[in-house]
Amino acid sequence: DAKTTQPPSMDCAEGRAANLPCNHSTISGNEYVYWYRQIHSQGPQYIIHGLKNNETNEMASLIITEDRKSSTLILPHATLRDTAVYYCIVRVRGNTGANSKLTFGKGITLSVRP
Amino acid sequence: GAVVSQHPSWVICKSGTSVKIECRSLDFQATTMFWYRQFPKQSLMLMATSNEGSKATYEQGVEKDKFLINHASLTLSTLTVTSAHPEDSSFYICSARKDFTNTEAFFGQGTRLTVV
């Protein structure tokens, strides 16, 4: 699976949009971009995923550049409860067994301030 | 939704004893489950991949005889930490996938193990 790089941390004000960047310059054509987050002392939570088109759901939006070498997760109106570590992961969709594992990097710590 | 439940949420045990952690998919059948370990201020490290009815696949460096994994049904996988030592104290997290066409993995809430 392709490797991703994320800044170690960032912060934003409550109510403002949080834009979390991720670089995945070695991504392959059949690899998707996944975002998970982990609130302190909890298991990770799935947020969103995409291949090449921008995606939006009730939690966030995912913007993938045309060359697919980077992406941005957008939390449109950040709240204090969005403070967490956010992981950007790229992997092939549809693999089975051991090839379907998710490999977590260090992620980016988002701190939402009042 | 897709809910994965772990039990217990936390456990304290004495050195040398064994501890079993359960991971259940509550509203779906999980052909594949994964076990992770997370030390303080570190990321999740995959320990093993578990397929229902077959032996688990362990990551390099993870002792299969120490971390016993059983995936006897499509809704239950267990991790047993045998002969626990203080260095095994960690946050253990499981995740499950519905099937190979749906790769959004769902995670349990984690189990905090403290070995004293």
PDB file of N, CA and C in Angstrom, chain A residues 22-108:
ATOM      1  N   CYS A  22      -3.249  15.740   3.278  1.00  0.00           N
ATOM      2  CA  CYS A  22      -2.564  14.447   3.240  1.00  0.00           C
ATOM      3  C   CYS A  22      -1.877  14.297   1.885  1.00  0.00           C
ATOM      4  N   ASN A  23      -0.626  13.918   1.913  1.00  0.00           N
ATOM      5  CA  ASN A  23       0.111  13.643   0.682  1.00  0.00           C
ATOM      6  C   ASN A  23       0.239  12.144   0.468  1.00  0.00           C
ATOM      7  N   HIS A  24      -0.037  11.728  -0.741  1.00  0.00           N
ATOM      8  CA  HIS A  24       0.103  10.306  -1.109  1.00  0.00           C
ATOM      9  C   HIS A  24       0.597  10.257  -2.547  1.00  0.00           C
ATOM     10  N   SER A  25       1.808  10.732  -2.737  1.00  0.00           N
ATOM     11  CA  SER A  25       2.349  10.915  -4.088  1.00  0.00           C
ATOM     12  C   SER A  25       2.614   9.608  -4.819  1.00  0.00           C
ATOM     13  N   THR A  26       2.702   8.485  -4.093  1.00  0.00           N
ATOM     14  CA  THR A  26       2.977   7.203  -4.753  1.00  0.00           C
ATOM     15  C   THR A  26       1.727   6.346  -4.891  1.00  0.00           C
ATOM     16  N   ILE A  27       0.588   6.963  -4.771  1.00  0.00           N
ATOM     17  CA  ILE A  27      -0.670   6.209  -4.838  1.00  0.00           C
ATOM     18  C   ILE A  27      -0.825   5.543  -6.203  1.00  0.00           C
ATOM     19  N   SER A  28      -1.338   4.329  -6.191  1.00  0.00           N
ATOM     20  CA  SER A  28      -1.576   3.602  -7.435  1.00  0.00           C
ATOM     21  C   SER A  28      -2.994   3.843  -7.935  1.00  0.00           C
ATOM     22  N   GLY A  29      -3.215   3.501  -9.196  1.00  0.00           N
ATOM     23  CA  GLY A  29      -4.502   3.782  -9.804  1.00  0.00           C
ATOM     24  C   GLY A  29      -5.675   3.088  -9.154  1.00  0.00           C
ATOM     25  N   ASN A  30      -5.434   1.958  -8.514  1.00  0.00           N
ATOM     26  CA  ASN A  30      -6.528   1.206  -7.909  1.00  0.00           C
ATOM     27  C   ASN A  30      -6.599   1.390  -6.391  1.00  0.00           C
ATOM     28  N   GLU A  31      -5.887   2.360  -5.879  1.00  0.00           N
ATOM     29  CA  GLU A  31      -5.907   2.600  -4.436  1.00  0.00           C
ATOM     30  C   GLU A  31      -6.854   3.736  -4.080  1.00  0.00           C
ATOM     31  N   TYR A  32      -7.619   3.497  -3.039  1.00  0.00           N
ATOM     32  CA  TYR A  32      -8.539   4.492  -2.532  1.00  0.00           C
ATOM     33  C   TYR A  32      -7.885   5.269  -1.386  1.00  0.00           C
ATOM     34  N   VAL A  33      -8.432   6.430  -1.106  1.00  0.00           N
ATOM     35  CA  VAL A  33      -8.010   7.229   0.040  1.00  0.00           C
ATOM     36  C   VAL A  33      -9.073   7.091   1.121  1.00  0.00           C
ATOM     37  N   TYR A  34      -8.653   6.668   2.302  1.00  0.00           N
ATOM     38  CA  TYR A  34      -9.553   6.515   3.441  1.00  0.00           C
ATOM     39  C   TYR A  34      -9.138   7.484   4.550  1.00  0.00           C
ATOM     40  N   TRP A  35     -10.142   7.952   5.267  1.00  0.00           N
ATOM     41  CA  TRP A  35      -9.888   8.771   6.452  1.00  0.00           C
ATOM     42  C   TRP A  35     -10.593   8.150   7.649  1.00  0.00           C
ATOM     43  N   TYR A  36      -9.833   8.028   8.729  1.00  0.00           N
ATOM     44  CA  TYR A  36     -10.368   7.575  10.010  1.00  0.00           C
ATOM     45  C   TYR A  36      -9.940   8.600  11.054  1.00  0.00           C
ATOM     46  N   ARG A  37     -10.639   8.618  12.170  1.00  0.00           N
ATOM     47  CA  ARG A  37     -10.188   9.444  13.281  1.00  0.00           C
ATOM     48  C   ARG A  37     -10.289   8.650  14.570  1.00  0.00           C
ATOM     49  N   GLN A  38      -9.456   9.043  15.537  1.00  0.00           N
ATOM     50  CA  GLN A  38      -9.444   8.373  16.820  1.00  0.00           C
ATOM     51  C   GLN A  38      -9.489   9.427  17.916  1.00  0.00           C
ATOM     52  N   ILE A  39     -10.594   9.421  18.601  1.00  0.00           N
ATOM     53  CA  ILE A  39     -10.734  10.273  19.771  1.00  0.00           C
ATOM     54  C   ILE A  39     -10.029   9.570  20.922  1.00  0.00           C
ATOM     55  N   HIS A  40      -9.470  10.352  21.809  1.00  0.00           N
ATOM     56  CA  HIS A  40      -8.637   9.809  22.882  1.00  0.00           C
ATOM     57  C   HIS A  40      -9.287   8.620  23.584  1.00  0.00           C
ATOM     58  N   SER A  41      -8.505   7.522  23.682  1.00  0.00           N
ATOM     59  CA  SER A  41      -8.916   6.304  24.403  1.00  0.00           C
ATOM     60  C   SER A  41     -10.141   5.619  23.795  1.00  0.00           C
ATOM     61  N   GLN A  42     -10.361   5.812  22.509  1.00  0.00           N
ATOM     62  CA  GLN A  42     -11.438   5.101  21.821  1.00  0.00           C
ATOM     63  C   GLN A  42     -10.862   4.411  20.591  1.00  0.00           C
ATOM     64  N   GLY A  43     -11.648   3.527  19.998  1.00  0.00           N
ATOM     65  CA  GLY A  43     -11.245   2.906  18.743  1.00  0.00           C
ATOM     66  C   GLY A  43     -11.427   3.878  17.589  1.00  0.00           C
ATOM     67  N   PRO A  44     -10.723   3.670  16.496  1.00  0.00           N
ATOM     68  CA  PRO A  44     -10.863   4.559  15.339  1.00  0.00           C
ATOM     69  C   PRO A  44     -12.282   4.521  14.773  1.00  0.00           C
ATOM     70  N   GLN A  45     -12.645   5.632  14.160  1.00  0.00           N
ATOM     71  CA  GLN A  45     -13.968   5.783  13.555  1.00  0.00           C
ATOM     72  C   GLN A  45     -13.806   6.088  12.082  1.00  0.00           C
ATOM     73  N   TYR A  46     -14.497   5.361  11.242  1.00  0.00           N
ATOM     74  CA  TYR A  46     -14.458   5.611   9.804  1.00  0.00           C
ATOM     75  C   TYR A  46     -15.112   6.963   9.516  1.00  0.00           C
ATOM     76  N   ILE A  47     -14.489   7.740   8.615  1.00  0.00           N
ATOM     77  CA  ILE A  47     -15.070   9.029   8.247  1.00  0.00           C
ATOM     78  C   ILE A  47     -15.569   9.001   6.807  1.00  0.00           C
ATOM     79  N   ILE A  48     -14.668   8.726   5.877  1.00  0.00           N
ATOM     80  CA  ILE A  48     -15.008   8.859   4.467  1.00  0.00           C
ATOM     81  C   ILE A  48     -13.934   8.198   3.625  1.00  0.00           C
ATOM     82  N   HIS A  49     -14.242   7.861   2.390  1.00  0.00           N
ATOM     83  CA  HIS A  49     -13.218   7.378   1.482  1.00  0.00           C
ATOM     84  C   HIS A  49     -13.571   7.805   0.057  1.00  0.00           C
ATOM     85  N   GLY A  50     -12.568   7.772  -0.818  1.00  0.00           N
ATOM     86  CA  GLY A  50     -12.792   8.147  -2.213  1.00  0.00           C
ATOM     87  C   GLY A  50     -11.698   7.637  -3.114  1.00  0.00           C
ATOM     88  N   LEU A  51     -11.987   7.621  -4.414  1.00  0.00           N
ATOM     89  CA  LEU A  51     -11.013   7.165  -5.401  1.00  0.00           C
ATOM     90  C   LEU A  51     -10.419   8.345  -6.161  1.00  0.00           C
ATOM     91  N   LYS A  52     -11.263   9.093  -6.849  1.00  0.00           N
ATOM     92  CA  LYS A  52     -10.767  10.267  -7.574  1.00  0.00           C
ATOM     93  C   LYS A  52     -11.754  11.422  -7.559  1.00  0.00           C
ATOM     94  N   ASN A  53     -13.021  11.104  -7.367  1.00  0.00           N
ATOM     95  CA  ASN A  53     -14.009  12.172  -7.287  1.00  0.00           C
ATOM     96  C   ASN A  53     -14.101  12.683  -5.855  1.00  0.00           C
ATOM     97  N   ASN A  54     -14.487  13.927  -5.717  1.00  0.00           N
ATOM     98  CA  ASN A  54     -14.713  14.467  -4.384  1.00  0.00           C
ATOM     99  C   ASN A  54     -15.930  13.779  -3.772  1.00  0.00           C
ATOM    100  N   GLU A  55     -15.863  13.574  -2.478  1.00  0.00           N
ATOM    101  CA  GLU A  55     -16.931  12.894  -1.780  1.00  0.00           C
ATOM    102  C   GLU A  55     -17.388  13.725  -0.595  1.00  0.00           C
ATOM    103  N   THR A  56     -18.662  13.581  -0.266  1.00  0.00           N
ATOM    104  CA  THR A  56     -19.214  14.279   0.904  1.00  0.00           C
ATOM    105  C   THR A  56     -20.193  13.360   1.603  1.00  0.00           C
ATOM    106  N   ASN A  57     -20.134  13.385   2.920  1.00  0.00           N
ATOM    107  CA  ASN A  57     -21.155  12.699   3.713  1.00  0.00           C
ATOM    108  C   ASN A  57     -21.510  13.585   4.901  1.00  0.00           C
ATOM    109  N   GLU A  58     -22.240  13.022   5.833  1.00  0.00           N
ATOM    110  CA  GLU A  58     -22.737  13.837   6.954  1.00  0.00           C
ATOM    111  C   GLU A  58     -21.619  14.287   7.885  1.00  0.00           C
ATOM    112  N   MET A  59     -20.474  13.653   7.787  1.00  0.00           N
ATOM    113  CA  MET A  59     -19.377  14.006   8.677  1.00  0.00           C
ATOM    114  C   MET A  59     -18.405  14.994   8.046  1.00  0.00           C
ATOM    115  N   ALA A  60     -18.084  14.775   6.761  1.00  0.00           N
ATOM    116  CA  ALA A  60     -16.988  15.540   6.182  1.00  0.00           C
ATOM    117  C   ALA A  60     -17.047  15.510   4.659  1.00  0.00           C
ATOM    118  N   SER A  61     -16.136  16.285   4.080  1.00  0.00           N
ATOM    119  CA  SER A  61     -15.931  16.249   2.632  1.00  0.00           C
ATOM    120  C   SER A  61     -14.495  15.838   2.358  1.00  0.00           C
ATOM    121  N   LEU A  62     -14.312  15.128   1.258  1.00  0.00           N
ATOM    122  CA  LEU A  62     -12.973  14.691   0.852  1.00  0.00           C
ATOM    123  C   LEU A  62     -12.698  15.264  -0.521  1.00  0.00           C
ATOM    124  N   ILE A  63     -11.639  16.041  -0.607  1.00  0.00           N
ATOM    125  CA  ILE A  63     -11.237  16.646  -1.866  1.00  0.00           C
ATOM    126  C   ILE A  63      -9.945  15.981  -2.310  1.00  0.00           C
ATOM    127  N   ILE A  64      -9.965  15.357  -3.478  1.00  0.00           N
ATOM    128  CA  ILE A  64      -8.785  14.666  -4.008  1.00  0.00           C
ATOM    129  C   ILE A  64      -8.313  15.441  -5.239  1.00  0.00           C
ATOM    130  N   THR A  65      -7.026  15.743  -5.289  1.00  0.00           N
ATOM    131  CA  THR A  65      -6.497  16.482  -6.426  1.00  0.00           C
ATOM    132  C   THR A  65      -6.605  15.654  -7.701  1.00  0.00           C
ATOM    133  N   GLU A  66      -6.554  16.335  -8.820  1.00  0.00           N
ATOM    134  CA  GLU A  66      -6.745  15.661 -10.105  1.00  0.00           C
ATOM    135  C   GLU A  66      -5.682  14.585 -10.343  1.00  0.00           C
ATOM    136  N   ASP A  67      -4.441  14.858  -9.900  1.00  0.00           N
ATOM    137  CA  ASP A  67      -3.380  13.863 -10.081  1.00  0.00           C
ATOM    138  C   ASP A  67      -3.385  12.809  -8.973  1.00  0.00           C
ATOM    139  N   ARG A  68      -4.286  12.959  -8.013  1.00  0.00           N
ATOM    140  CA  ARG A  68      -4.487  12.018  -6.897  1.00  0.00           C
ATOM    141  C   ARG A  68      -3.289  11.910  -5.967  1.00  0.00           C
ATOM    142  N   LYS A  69      -2.384  12.842  -6.050  1.00  0.00           N
ATOM    143  CA  LYS A  69      -1.207  12.755  -5.197  1.00  0.00           C
ATOM    144  C   LYS A  69      -1.422  13.381  -3.826  1.00  0.00           C
ATOM    145  N   SER A  70      -2.520  14.028  -3.638  1.00  0.00           N
ATOM    146  CA  SER A  70      -2.820  14.589  -2.320  1.00  0.00           C
ATOM    147  C   SER A  70      -4.324  14.730  -2.162  1.00  0.00           C
ATOM    148  N   SER A  71      -4.733  14.891  -0.924  1.00  0.00           N
ATOM    149  CA  SER A  71      -6.151  15.066  -0.639  1.00  0.00           C
ATOM    150  C   SER A  71      -6.310  15.930   0.597  1.00  0.00           C
ATOM    151  N   THR A  72      -7.520  16.422   0.796  1.00  0.00           N
ATOM    152  CA  THR A  72      -7.835  17.236   1.957  1.00  0.00           C
ATOM    153  C   THR A  72      -9.163  16.790   2.538  1.00  0.00           C
ATOM    154  N   LEU A  73      -9.147  16.543   3.818  1.00  0.00           N
ATOM    155  CA  LEU A  73     -10.382  16.243   4.541  1.00  0.00           C
ATOM    156  C   LEU A  73     -10.894  17.541   5.116  1.00  0.00           C
ATOM    157  N   ILE A  74     -12.152  17.834   4.883  1.00  0.00           N
ATOM    158  CA  ILE A  74     -12.734  19.083   5.370  1.00  0.00           C
ATOM    159  C   ILE A  74     -13.853  18.784   6.360  1.00  0.00           C
ATOM    160  N   LEU A  75     -13.690  19.306   7.565  1.00  0.00           N
ATOM    161  CA  LEU A  75     -14.769  19.300   8.536  1.00  0.00           C
ATOM    162  C   LEU A  75     -15.377  20.687   8.469  1.00  0.00           C
ATOM    163  N   PRO A  76     -16.580  20.841   7.940  1.00  0.00           N
ATOM    164  CA  PRO A  76     -17.093  22.174   7.608  1.00  0.00           C
ATOM    165  C   PRO A  76     -17.289  23.099   8.803  1.00  0.00           C
ATOM    166  N   HIS A  77     -17.699  22.542   9.923  1.00  0.00           N
ATOM    167  CA  HIS A  77     -17.943  23.360  11.116  1.00  0.00           C
ATOM    168  C   HIS A  77     -17.399  22.590  12.323  1.00  0.00           C
ATOM    169  N   ALA A  78     -16.142  22.776  12.603  1.00  0.00           N
ATOM    170  CA  ALA A  78     -15.506  21.987  13.651  1.00  0.00           C
ATOM    171  C   ALA A  78     -16.086  22.289  15.029  1.00  0.00           C
ATOM    172  N   THR A  79     -16.235  21.250  15.817  1.00  0.00           N
ATOM    173  CA  THR A  79     -16.675  21.395  17.199  1.00  0.00           C
ATOM    174  C   THR A  79     -15.594  20.825  18.106  1.00  0.00           C
ATOM    175  N   LEU A  80     -15.730  21.093  19.396  1.00  0.00           N
ATOM    176  CA  LEU A  80     -14.742  20.594  20.357  1.00  0.00           C
ATOM    177  C   LEU A  80     -14.651  19.072  20.305  1.00  0.00           C
ATOM    178  N   ARG A  81     -15.759  18.422  19.980  1.00  0.00           N
ATOM    179  CA  ARG A  81     -15.769  16.960  19.922  1.00  0.00           C
ATOM    180  C   ARG A  81     -15.030  16.399  18.717  1.00  0.00           C
ATOM    181  N   ASP A  82     -14.644  17.284  17.819  1.00  0.00           N
ATOM    182  CA  ASP A  82     -13.851  16.833  16.664  1.00  0.00           C
ATOM    183  C   ASP A  82     -12.361  16.761  16.991  1.00  0.00           C
ATOM    184  N   THR A  83     -11.971  17.170  18.176  1.00  0.00           N
ATOM    185  CA  THR A  83     -10.570  17.052  18.585  1.00  0.00           C
ATOM    186  C   THR A  83     -10.199  15.569  18.618  1.00  0.00           C
ATOM    187  N   ALA A  84      -9.210  15.190  17.796  1.00  0.00           N
ATOM    188  CA  ALA A  84      -8.868  13.775  17.640  1.00  0.00           C
ATOM    189  C   ALA A  84      -7.612  13.667  16.781  1.00  0.00           C
ATOM    190  N   VAL A  85      -7.140  12.441  16.641  1.00  0.00           N
ATOM    191  CA  VAL A  85      -6.079  12.149  15.676  1.00  0.00           C
ATOM    192  C   VAL A  85      -6.751  11.645  14.404  1.00  0.00           C
ATOM    193  N   TYR A  86      -6.413  12.243  13.285  1.00  0.00           N
ATOM    194  CA  TYR A  86      -7.011  11.891  12.001  1.00  0.00           C
ATOM    195  C   TYR A  86      -5.986  11.160  11.145  1.00  0.00           C
ATOM    196  N   TYR A  87      -6.391  10.005  10.668  1.00  0.00           N
ATOM    197  CA  TYR A  87      -5.489   9.166   9.882  1.00  0.00           C
ATOM    198  C   TYR A  87      -5.931   9.128   8.421  1.00  0.00           C
ATOM    199  N   CYS A  88      -4.989   9.382   7.545  1.00  0.00           N
ATOM    200  CA  CYS A  88      -5.203   9.269   6.110  1.00  0.00           C
ATOM    201  C   CYS A  88      -4.518   7.971   5.655  1.00  0.00           C
ATOM    202  N   ILE A  89      -5.260   7.095   5.025  1.00  0.00           N
ATOM    203  CA  ILE A  89      -4.729   5.782   4.632  1.00  0.00           C
ATOM    204  C   ILE A  89      -5.101   5.525   3.177  1.00  0.00           C
ATOM    205  N   VAL A  90      -4.160   4.991   2.421  1.00  0.00           N
ATOM    206  CA  VAL A  90      -4.492   4.600   1.049  1.00  0.00           C
ATOM    207  C   VAL A  90      -4.327   3.086   0.919  1.00  0.00           C
ATOM    208  N   ARG A  91      -5.260   2.471   0.263  1.00  0.00           N
ATOM    209  CA  ARG A  91      -5.182   1.030   0.069  1.00  0.00           C
ATOM    210  C   ARG A  91      -6.112   0.607  -1.049  1.00  0.00           C
ATOM    211  N   VAL A  92      -5.896  -0.607  -1.535  1.00  0.00           N
ATOM    212  CA  VAL A  92      -6.713  -1.146  -2.607  1.00  0.00           C
ATOM    213  C   VAL A  92      -8.036  -1.605  -2.034  1.00  0.00           C
ATOM    214  N   ARG A  93      -9.103  -1.257  -2.687  1.00  0.00           N
ATOM    215  CA  ARG A  93     -10.432  -1.674  -2.240  1.00  0.00           C
ATOM    216  C   ARG A  93     -10.741  -3.043  -2.811  1.00  0.00           C
ATOM    217  N   GLY A  94     -11.327  -3.889  -1.980  1.00  0.00           N
ATOM    218  CA  GLY A  94     -11.783  -5.166  -2.507  1.00  0.00           C
ATOM    219  C   GLY A  94     -10.864  -6.329  -2.233  1.00  0.00           C
ATOM    220  N   ASN A  95      -9.694  -6.081  -1.636  1.00  0.00           N
ATOM    221  CA  ASN A  95      -8.831  -7.201  -1.308  1.00  0.00           C
ATOM    222  C   ASN A  95      -9.400  -7.985  -0.133  1.00  0.00           C
ATOM    223  N   THR A  96      -9.010  -9.232  -0.037  1.00  0.00           N
ATOM    224  CA  THR A  96      -9.550 -10.069   1.026  1.00  0.00           C
ATOM    225  C   THR A  96      -8.462 -10.488   2.004  1.00  0.00           C
ATOM    226  N   GLY A  97      -8.888 -11.007   3.133  1.00  0.00           N
ATOM    227  CA  GLY A  97      -7.976 -11.582   4.106  1.00  0.00           C
ATOM    228  C   GLY A  97      -6.904 -10.612   4.538  1.00  0.00           C
ATOM    229  N   ALA A  98      -5.690 -11.116   4.571  1.00  0.00           N
ATOM    230  CA  ALA A  98      -4.585 -10.312   5.084  1.00  0.00           C
ATOM    231  C   ALA A  98      -4.304  -9.102   4.215  1.00  0.00           C
ATOM    232  N   ASN A  99      -4.680  -9.165   2.942  1.00  0.00           N
ATOM    233  CA  ASN A  99      -4.441  -8.028   2.060  1.00  0.00           C
ATOM    234  C   ASN A  99      -5.448  -6.909   2.270  1.00  0.00           C
ATOM    235  N   SER A 100      -6.405  -7.120   3.139  1.00  0.00           N
ATOM    236  CA  SER A 100      -7.401  -6.089   3.360  1.00  0.00           C
ATOM    237  C   SER A 100      -7.094  -5.268   4.607  1.00  0.00           C
ATOM    238  N   LYS A 101      -5.943  -5.450   5.186  1.00  0.00           N
ATOM    239  CA  LYS A 101      -5.620  -4.750   6.419  1.00  0.00           C
ATOM    240  C   LYS A 101      -5.407  -3.259   6.197  1.00  0.00           C
ATOM    241  N   LEU A 102      -5.668  -2.501   7.228  1.00  0.00           N
ATOM    242  CA  LEU A 102      -5.416  -1.068   7.238  1.00  0.00           C
ATOM    243  C   LEU A 102      -4.129  -0.803   8.001  1.00  0.00           C
ATOM    244  N   THR A 103      -3.225  -0.073   7.404  1.00  0.00           N
ATOM    245  CA  THR A 103      -1.964   0.266   8.051  1.00  0.00           C
ATOM    246  C   THR A 103      -2.009   1.729   8.459  1.00  0.00           C
ATOM    247  N   PHE A 104      -1.888   1.976   9.750  1.00  0.00           N
ATOM    248  CA  PHE A 104      -2.001   3.333  10.277  1.00  0.00           C
ATOM    249  C   PHE A 104      -0.627   3.980  10.398  1.00  0.00           C
ATOM    250  N   GLY A 105      -0.546   5.237   9.932  1.00  0.00           N
ATOM    251  CA  GLY A 105       0.633   6.049  10.181  1.00  0.00           C
ATOM    252  C   GLY A 105       0.448   6.803  11.482  1.00  0.00           C
ATOM    253  N   LYS A 106       1.159   7.921  11.595  1.00  0.00           N
ATOM    254  CA  LYS A 106       1.093   8.692  12.837  1.00  0.00           C
ATOM    255  C   LYS A 106      -0.121   9.605  12.894  1.00  0.00           C
ATOM    256  N   GLY A 107      -0.685   9.915  11.729  1.00  0.00           N
ATOM    257  CA  GLY A 107      -1.865  10.768  11.714  1.00  0.00           C
ATOM    258  C   GLY A 107      -1.564  12.215  12.025  1.00  0.00           C
ATOM    259  N   ILE A 108      -2.615  13.020  12.005  1.00  0.00           N
ATOM    260  CA  ILE A 108      -2.501  14.434  12.352  1.00  0.00           C
ATOM    261  C   ILE A 108      -3.421  14.705  13.532  1.00  0.00           C
TER     262      ILE A 108
END
